[in-house]
mmCIF file of C-alpha atoms in Angstrom:
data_model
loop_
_atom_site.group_PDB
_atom_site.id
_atom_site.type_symbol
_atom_site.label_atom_id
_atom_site.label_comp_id
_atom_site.label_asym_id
_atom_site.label_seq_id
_atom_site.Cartn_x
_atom_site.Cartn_y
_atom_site.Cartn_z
ATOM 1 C CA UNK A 46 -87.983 272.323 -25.886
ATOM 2 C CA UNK A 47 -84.737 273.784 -26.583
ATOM 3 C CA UNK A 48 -82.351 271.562 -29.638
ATOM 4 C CA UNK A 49 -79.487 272.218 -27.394
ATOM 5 C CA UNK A 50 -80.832 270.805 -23.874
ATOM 6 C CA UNK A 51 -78.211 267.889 -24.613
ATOM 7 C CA UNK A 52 -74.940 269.650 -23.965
ATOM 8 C CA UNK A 53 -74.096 271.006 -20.415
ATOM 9 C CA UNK A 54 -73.925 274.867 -20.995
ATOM 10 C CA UNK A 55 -74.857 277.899 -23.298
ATOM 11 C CA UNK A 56 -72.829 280.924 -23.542
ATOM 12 C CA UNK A 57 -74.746 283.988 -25.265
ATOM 13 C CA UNK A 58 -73.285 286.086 -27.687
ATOM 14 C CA UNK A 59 -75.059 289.401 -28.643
ATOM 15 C CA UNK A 60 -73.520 290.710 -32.117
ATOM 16 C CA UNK A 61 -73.622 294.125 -33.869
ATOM 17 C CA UNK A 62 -73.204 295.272 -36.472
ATOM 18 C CA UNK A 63 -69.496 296.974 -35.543
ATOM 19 C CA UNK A 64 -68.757 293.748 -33.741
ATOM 20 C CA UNK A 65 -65.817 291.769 -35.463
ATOM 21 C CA UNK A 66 -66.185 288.762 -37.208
ATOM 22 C CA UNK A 67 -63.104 286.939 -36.852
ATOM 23 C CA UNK A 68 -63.089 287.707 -32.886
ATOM 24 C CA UNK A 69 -66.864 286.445 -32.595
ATOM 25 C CA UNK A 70 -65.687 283.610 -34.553
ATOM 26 C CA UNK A 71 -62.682 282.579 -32.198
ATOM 27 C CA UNK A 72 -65.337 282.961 -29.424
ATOM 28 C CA UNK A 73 -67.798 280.633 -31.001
ATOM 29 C CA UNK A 74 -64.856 278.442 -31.735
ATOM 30 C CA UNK A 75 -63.471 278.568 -28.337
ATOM 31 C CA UNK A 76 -67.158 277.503 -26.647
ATOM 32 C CA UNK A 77 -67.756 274.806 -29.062
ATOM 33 C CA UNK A 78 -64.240 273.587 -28.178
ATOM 34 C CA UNK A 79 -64.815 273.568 -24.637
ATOM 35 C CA UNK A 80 -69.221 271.436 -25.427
ATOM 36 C CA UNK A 81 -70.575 274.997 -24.477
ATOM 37 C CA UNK A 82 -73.384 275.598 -27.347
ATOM 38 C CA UNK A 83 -73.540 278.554 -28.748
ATOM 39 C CA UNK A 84 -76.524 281.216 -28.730
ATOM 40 C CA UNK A 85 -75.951 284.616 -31.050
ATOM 41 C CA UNK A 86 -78.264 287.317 -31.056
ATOM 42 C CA UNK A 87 -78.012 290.386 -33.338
ATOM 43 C CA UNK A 88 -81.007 292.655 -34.353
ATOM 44 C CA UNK A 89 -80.568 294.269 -37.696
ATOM 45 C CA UNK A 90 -79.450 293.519 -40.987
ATOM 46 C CA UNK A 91 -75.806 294.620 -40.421
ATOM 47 C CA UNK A 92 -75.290 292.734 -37.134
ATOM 48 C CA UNK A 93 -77.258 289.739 -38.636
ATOM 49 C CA UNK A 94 -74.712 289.883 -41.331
ATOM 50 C CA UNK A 95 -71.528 289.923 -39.145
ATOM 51 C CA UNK A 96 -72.817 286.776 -37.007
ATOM 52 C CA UNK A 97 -73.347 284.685 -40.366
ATOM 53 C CA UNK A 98 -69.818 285.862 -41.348
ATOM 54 C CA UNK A 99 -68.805 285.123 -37.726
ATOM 55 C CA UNK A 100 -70.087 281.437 -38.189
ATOM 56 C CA UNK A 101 -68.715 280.810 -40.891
ATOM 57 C CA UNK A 102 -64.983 281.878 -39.940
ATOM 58 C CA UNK A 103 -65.490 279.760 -37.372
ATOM 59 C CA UNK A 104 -66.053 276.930 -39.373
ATOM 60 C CA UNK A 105 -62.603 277.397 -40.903
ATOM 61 C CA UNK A 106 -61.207 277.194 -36.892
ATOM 62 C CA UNK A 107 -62.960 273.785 -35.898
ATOM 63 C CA UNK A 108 -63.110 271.813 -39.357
ATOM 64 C CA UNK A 109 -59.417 271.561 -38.821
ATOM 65 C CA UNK A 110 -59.728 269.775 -35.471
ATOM 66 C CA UNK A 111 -62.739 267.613 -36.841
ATOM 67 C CA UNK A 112 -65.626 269.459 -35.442
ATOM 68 C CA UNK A 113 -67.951 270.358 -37.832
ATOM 69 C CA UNK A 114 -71.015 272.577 -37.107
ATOM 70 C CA UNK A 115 -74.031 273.349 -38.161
ATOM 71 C CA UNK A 116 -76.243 276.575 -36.991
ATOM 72 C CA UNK A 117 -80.332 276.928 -36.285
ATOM 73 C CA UNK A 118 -81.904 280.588 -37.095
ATOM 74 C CA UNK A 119 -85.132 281.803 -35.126
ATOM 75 C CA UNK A 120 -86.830 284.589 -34.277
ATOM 76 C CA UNK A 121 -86.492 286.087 -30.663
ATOM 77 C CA UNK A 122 -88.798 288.951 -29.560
ATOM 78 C CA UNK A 123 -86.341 290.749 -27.043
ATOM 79 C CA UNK A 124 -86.973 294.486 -25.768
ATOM 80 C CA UNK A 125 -84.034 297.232 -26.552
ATOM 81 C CA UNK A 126 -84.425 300.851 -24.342
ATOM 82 C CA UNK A 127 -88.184 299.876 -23.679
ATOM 83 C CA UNK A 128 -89.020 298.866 -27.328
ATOM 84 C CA UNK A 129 -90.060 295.399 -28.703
ATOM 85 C CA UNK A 130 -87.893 294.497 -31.508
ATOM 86 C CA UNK A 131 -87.166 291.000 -33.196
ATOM 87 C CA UNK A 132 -83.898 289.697 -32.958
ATOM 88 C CA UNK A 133 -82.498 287.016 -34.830
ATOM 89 C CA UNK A 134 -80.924 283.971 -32.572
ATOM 90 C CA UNK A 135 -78.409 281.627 -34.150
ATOM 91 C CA UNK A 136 -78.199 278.218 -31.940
ATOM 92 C CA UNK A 137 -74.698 276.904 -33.230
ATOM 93 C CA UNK A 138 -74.053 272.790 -32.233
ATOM 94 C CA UNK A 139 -71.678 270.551 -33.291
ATOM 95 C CA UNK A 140 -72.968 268.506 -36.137
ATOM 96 C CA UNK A 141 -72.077 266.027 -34.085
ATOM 97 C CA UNK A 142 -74.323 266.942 -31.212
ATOM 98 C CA UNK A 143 -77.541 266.909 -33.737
ATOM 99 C CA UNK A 144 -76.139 263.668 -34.674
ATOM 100 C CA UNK A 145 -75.916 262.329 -30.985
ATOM 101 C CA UNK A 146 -79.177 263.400 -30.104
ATOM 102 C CA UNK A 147 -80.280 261.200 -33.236
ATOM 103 C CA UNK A 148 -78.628 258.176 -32.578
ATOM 104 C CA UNK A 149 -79.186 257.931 -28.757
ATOM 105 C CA UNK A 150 -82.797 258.381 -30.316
ATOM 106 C CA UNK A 151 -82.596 255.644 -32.699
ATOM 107 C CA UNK A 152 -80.438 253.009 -30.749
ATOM 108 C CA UNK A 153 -83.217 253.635 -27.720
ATOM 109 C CA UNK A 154 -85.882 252.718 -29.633
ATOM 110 C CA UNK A 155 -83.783 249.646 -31.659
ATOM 111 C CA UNK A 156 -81.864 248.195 -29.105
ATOM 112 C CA UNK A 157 -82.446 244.948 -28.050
ATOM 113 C CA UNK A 158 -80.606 243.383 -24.704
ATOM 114 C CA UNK A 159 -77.985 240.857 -26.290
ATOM 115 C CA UNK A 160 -78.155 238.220 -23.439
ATOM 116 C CA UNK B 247 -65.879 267.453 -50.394
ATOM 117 C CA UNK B 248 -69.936 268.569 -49.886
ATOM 118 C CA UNK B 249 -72.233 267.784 -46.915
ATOM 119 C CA UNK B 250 -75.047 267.488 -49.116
ATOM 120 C CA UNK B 251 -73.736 265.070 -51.241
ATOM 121 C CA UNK B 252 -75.525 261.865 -49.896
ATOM 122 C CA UNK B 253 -79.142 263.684 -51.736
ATOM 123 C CA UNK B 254 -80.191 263.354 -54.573
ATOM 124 C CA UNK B 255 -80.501 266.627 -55.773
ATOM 125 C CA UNK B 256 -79.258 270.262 -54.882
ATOM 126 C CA UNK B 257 -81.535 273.305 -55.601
ATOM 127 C CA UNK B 258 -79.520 276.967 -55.989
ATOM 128 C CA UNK B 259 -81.789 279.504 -54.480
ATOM 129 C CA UNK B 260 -80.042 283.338 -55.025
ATOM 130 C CA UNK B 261 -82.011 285.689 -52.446
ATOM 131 C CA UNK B 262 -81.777 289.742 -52.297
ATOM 132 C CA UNK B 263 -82.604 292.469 -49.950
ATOM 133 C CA UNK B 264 -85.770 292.802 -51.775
ATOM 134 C CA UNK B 265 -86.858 288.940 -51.498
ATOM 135 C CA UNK B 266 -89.888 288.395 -49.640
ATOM 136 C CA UNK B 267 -88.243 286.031 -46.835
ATOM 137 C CA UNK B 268 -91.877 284.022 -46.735
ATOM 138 C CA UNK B 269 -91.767 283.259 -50.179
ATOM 139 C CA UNK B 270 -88.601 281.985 -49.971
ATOM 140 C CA UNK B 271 -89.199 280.046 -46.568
ATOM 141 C CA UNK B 272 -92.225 278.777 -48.841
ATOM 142 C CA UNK B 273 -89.573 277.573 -51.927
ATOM 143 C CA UNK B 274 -87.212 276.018 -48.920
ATOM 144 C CA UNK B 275 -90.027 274.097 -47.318
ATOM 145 C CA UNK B 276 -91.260 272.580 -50.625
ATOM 146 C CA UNK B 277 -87.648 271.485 -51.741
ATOM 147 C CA UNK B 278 -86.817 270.183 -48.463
ATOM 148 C CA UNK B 279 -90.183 268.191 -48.395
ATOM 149 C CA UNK B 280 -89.111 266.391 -52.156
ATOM 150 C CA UNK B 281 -85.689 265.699 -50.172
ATOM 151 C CA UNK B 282 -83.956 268.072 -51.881
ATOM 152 C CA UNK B 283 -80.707 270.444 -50.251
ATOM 153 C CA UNK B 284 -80.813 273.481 -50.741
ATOM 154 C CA UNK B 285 -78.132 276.090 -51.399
ATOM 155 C CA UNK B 286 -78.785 279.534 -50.534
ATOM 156 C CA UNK B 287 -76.767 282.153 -51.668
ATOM 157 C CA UNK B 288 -76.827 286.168 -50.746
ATOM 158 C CA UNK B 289 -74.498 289.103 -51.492
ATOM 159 C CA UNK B 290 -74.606 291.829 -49.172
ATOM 160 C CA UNK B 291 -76.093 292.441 -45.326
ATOM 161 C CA UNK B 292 -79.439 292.784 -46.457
ATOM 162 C CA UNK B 293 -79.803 289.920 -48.729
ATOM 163 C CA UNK B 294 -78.090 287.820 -45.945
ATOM 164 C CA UNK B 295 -80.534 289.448 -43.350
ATOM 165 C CA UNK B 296 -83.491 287.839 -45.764
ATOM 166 C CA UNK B 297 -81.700 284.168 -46.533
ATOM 167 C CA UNK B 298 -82.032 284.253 -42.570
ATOM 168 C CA UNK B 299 -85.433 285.068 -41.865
ATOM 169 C CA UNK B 300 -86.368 282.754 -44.677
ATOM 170 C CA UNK B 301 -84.947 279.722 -43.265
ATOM 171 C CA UNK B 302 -86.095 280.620 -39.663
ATOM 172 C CA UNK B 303 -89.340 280.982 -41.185
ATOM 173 C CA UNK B 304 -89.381 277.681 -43.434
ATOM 174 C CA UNK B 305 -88.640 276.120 -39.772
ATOM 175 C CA UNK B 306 -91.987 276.854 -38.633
ATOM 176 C CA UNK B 307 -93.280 275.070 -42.029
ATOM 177 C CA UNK B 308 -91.821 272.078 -41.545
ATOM 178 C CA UNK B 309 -91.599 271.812 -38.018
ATOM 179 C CA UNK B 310 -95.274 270.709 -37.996
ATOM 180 C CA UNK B 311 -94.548 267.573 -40.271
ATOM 181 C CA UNK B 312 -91.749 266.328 -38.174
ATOM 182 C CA UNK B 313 -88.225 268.169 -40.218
ATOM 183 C CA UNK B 314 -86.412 270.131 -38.243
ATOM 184 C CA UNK B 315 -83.562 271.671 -40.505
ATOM 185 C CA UNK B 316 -79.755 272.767 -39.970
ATOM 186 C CA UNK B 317 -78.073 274.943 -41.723
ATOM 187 C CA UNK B 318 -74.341 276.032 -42.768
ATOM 188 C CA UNK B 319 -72.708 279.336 -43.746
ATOM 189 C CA UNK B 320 -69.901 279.434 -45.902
ATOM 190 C CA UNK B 321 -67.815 282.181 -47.731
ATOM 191 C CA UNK B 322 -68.344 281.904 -51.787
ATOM 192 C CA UNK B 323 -66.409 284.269 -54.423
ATOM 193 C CA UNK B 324 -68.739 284.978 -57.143
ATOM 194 C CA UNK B 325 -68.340 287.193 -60.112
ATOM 195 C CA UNK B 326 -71.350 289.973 -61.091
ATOM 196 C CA UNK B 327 -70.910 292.037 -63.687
ATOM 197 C CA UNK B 328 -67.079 291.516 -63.714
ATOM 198 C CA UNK B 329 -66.685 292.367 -60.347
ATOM 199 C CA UNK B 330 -65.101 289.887 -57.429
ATOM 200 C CA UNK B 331 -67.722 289.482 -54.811
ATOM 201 C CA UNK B 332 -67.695 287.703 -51.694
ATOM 202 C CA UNK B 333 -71.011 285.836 -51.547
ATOM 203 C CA UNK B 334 -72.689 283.924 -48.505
ATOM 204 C CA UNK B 335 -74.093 280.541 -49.118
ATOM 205 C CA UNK B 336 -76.348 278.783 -46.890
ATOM 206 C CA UNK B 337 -76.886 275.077 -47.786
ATOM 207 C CA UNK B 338 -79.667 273.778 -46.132
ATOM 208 C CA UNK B 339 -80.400 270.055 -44.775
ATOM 209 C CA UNK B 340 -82.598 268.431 -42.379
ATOM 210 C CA UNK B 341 -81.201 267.674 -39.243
ATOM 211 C CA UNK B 342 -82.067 264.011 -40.190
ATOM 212 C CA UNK B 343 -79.536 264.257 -42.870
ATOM 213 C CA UNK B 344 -76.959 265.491 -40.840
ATOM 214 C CA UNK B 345 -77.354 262.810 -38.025
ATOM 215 C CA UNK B 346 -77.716 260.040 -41.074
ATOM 216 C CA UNK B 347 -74.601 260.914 -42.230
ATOM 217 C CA UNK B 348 -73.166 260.436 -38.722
ATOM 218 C CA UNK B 349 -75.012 257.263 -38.368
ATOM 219 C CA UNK B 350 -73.952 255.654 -41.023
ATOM 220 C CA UNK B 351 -70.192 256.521 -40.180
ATOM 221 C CA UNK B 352 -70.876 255.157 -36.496
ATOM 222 C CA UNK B 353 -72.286 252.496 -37.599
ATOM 223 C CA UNK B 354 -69.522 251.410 -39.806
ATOM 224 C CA UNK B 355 -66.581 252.585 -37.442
ATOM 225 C CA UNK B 356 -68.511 250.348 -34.856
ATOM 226 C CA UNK B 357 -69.887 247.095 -36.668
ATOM 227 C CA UNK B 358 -68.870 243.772 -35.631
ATOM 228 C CA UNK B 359 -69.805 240.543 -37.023
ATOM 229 C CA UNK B 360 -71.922 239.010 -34.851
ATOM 230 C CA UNK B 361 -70.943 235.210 -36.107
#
């Protein structure tokens, strides 16, 4: 039960806290161009901090060519060197996506056949 | 030019690195429930780190009753004690908002009279 299962792909990006915004934010850019949804994991404050940044750069790359997006935080319980640690996973979708998803919802259940 | 602007009503939460992220998933769920966007806003990794786990954890509040929320980053230059700082704001919607807005647009791109 995945809020991305509508779009064809995911591409994974793990973030850290040394990783650079603006490049993680062409990336994201670059997938959401091409309908590939967007998964970010970081683990830690600092690396959490660098994929909101990273999102929100990105923003600035797609508004322009009339994509805007939106971005869905949960908690992941992933295992680093043989430890358990929580990660934080960003799913980022075009607004438009969520919107899709929605509609095809709401015209399935309203439609009526016209002849 | 806001995305929240079709509510009613915007509630400013400011969150730090010492905010208890359940309390303010708890504040998120209850002003999303009255139908009211929220705007988050954090200075610094850490507070950022606990805007995040708040709204991942107000997710699994409102979930249950049928919301499932979006939300989007953006860069915001506040002033604290004289000082220039780069904030991060999180405004918070339902998803249900998000496609409405769409919806709406669709539907009025689309309409044709039907006599």
């Amino acid at each position: 039960m995945t809020h991305v299962q509508h779009t064809g792909e995911i591409g994974c990006l793990k973030v850290s806290s040394k990783s650079p915004p603006a490049s993680v934010a062409g990336a994201i850019a670059g997938m959401i161009k091409d309908s590939v949804a967007v998964d970010i994991q970081a683990v830690g404050a600092g690396a959490v901090n660098q994929a909101v940044k990273a999102i929100a750069i990105s923003r600035g790359f797609l508004s322009p060519i009339g994509i805007e997006i939106v971005c869905v935080p949960s908690f992941a319980d992933i295992v680093i060197d043989g430890e358990f640690r929580t990660a934080i996973r960003f799913a980022v979708e075009p607004r438009d996506a969520a919107a899709a998803a929605q509609v095809s919802a709401g015209a399935a259940a309203q439609e009526t056949p016209v002849e």
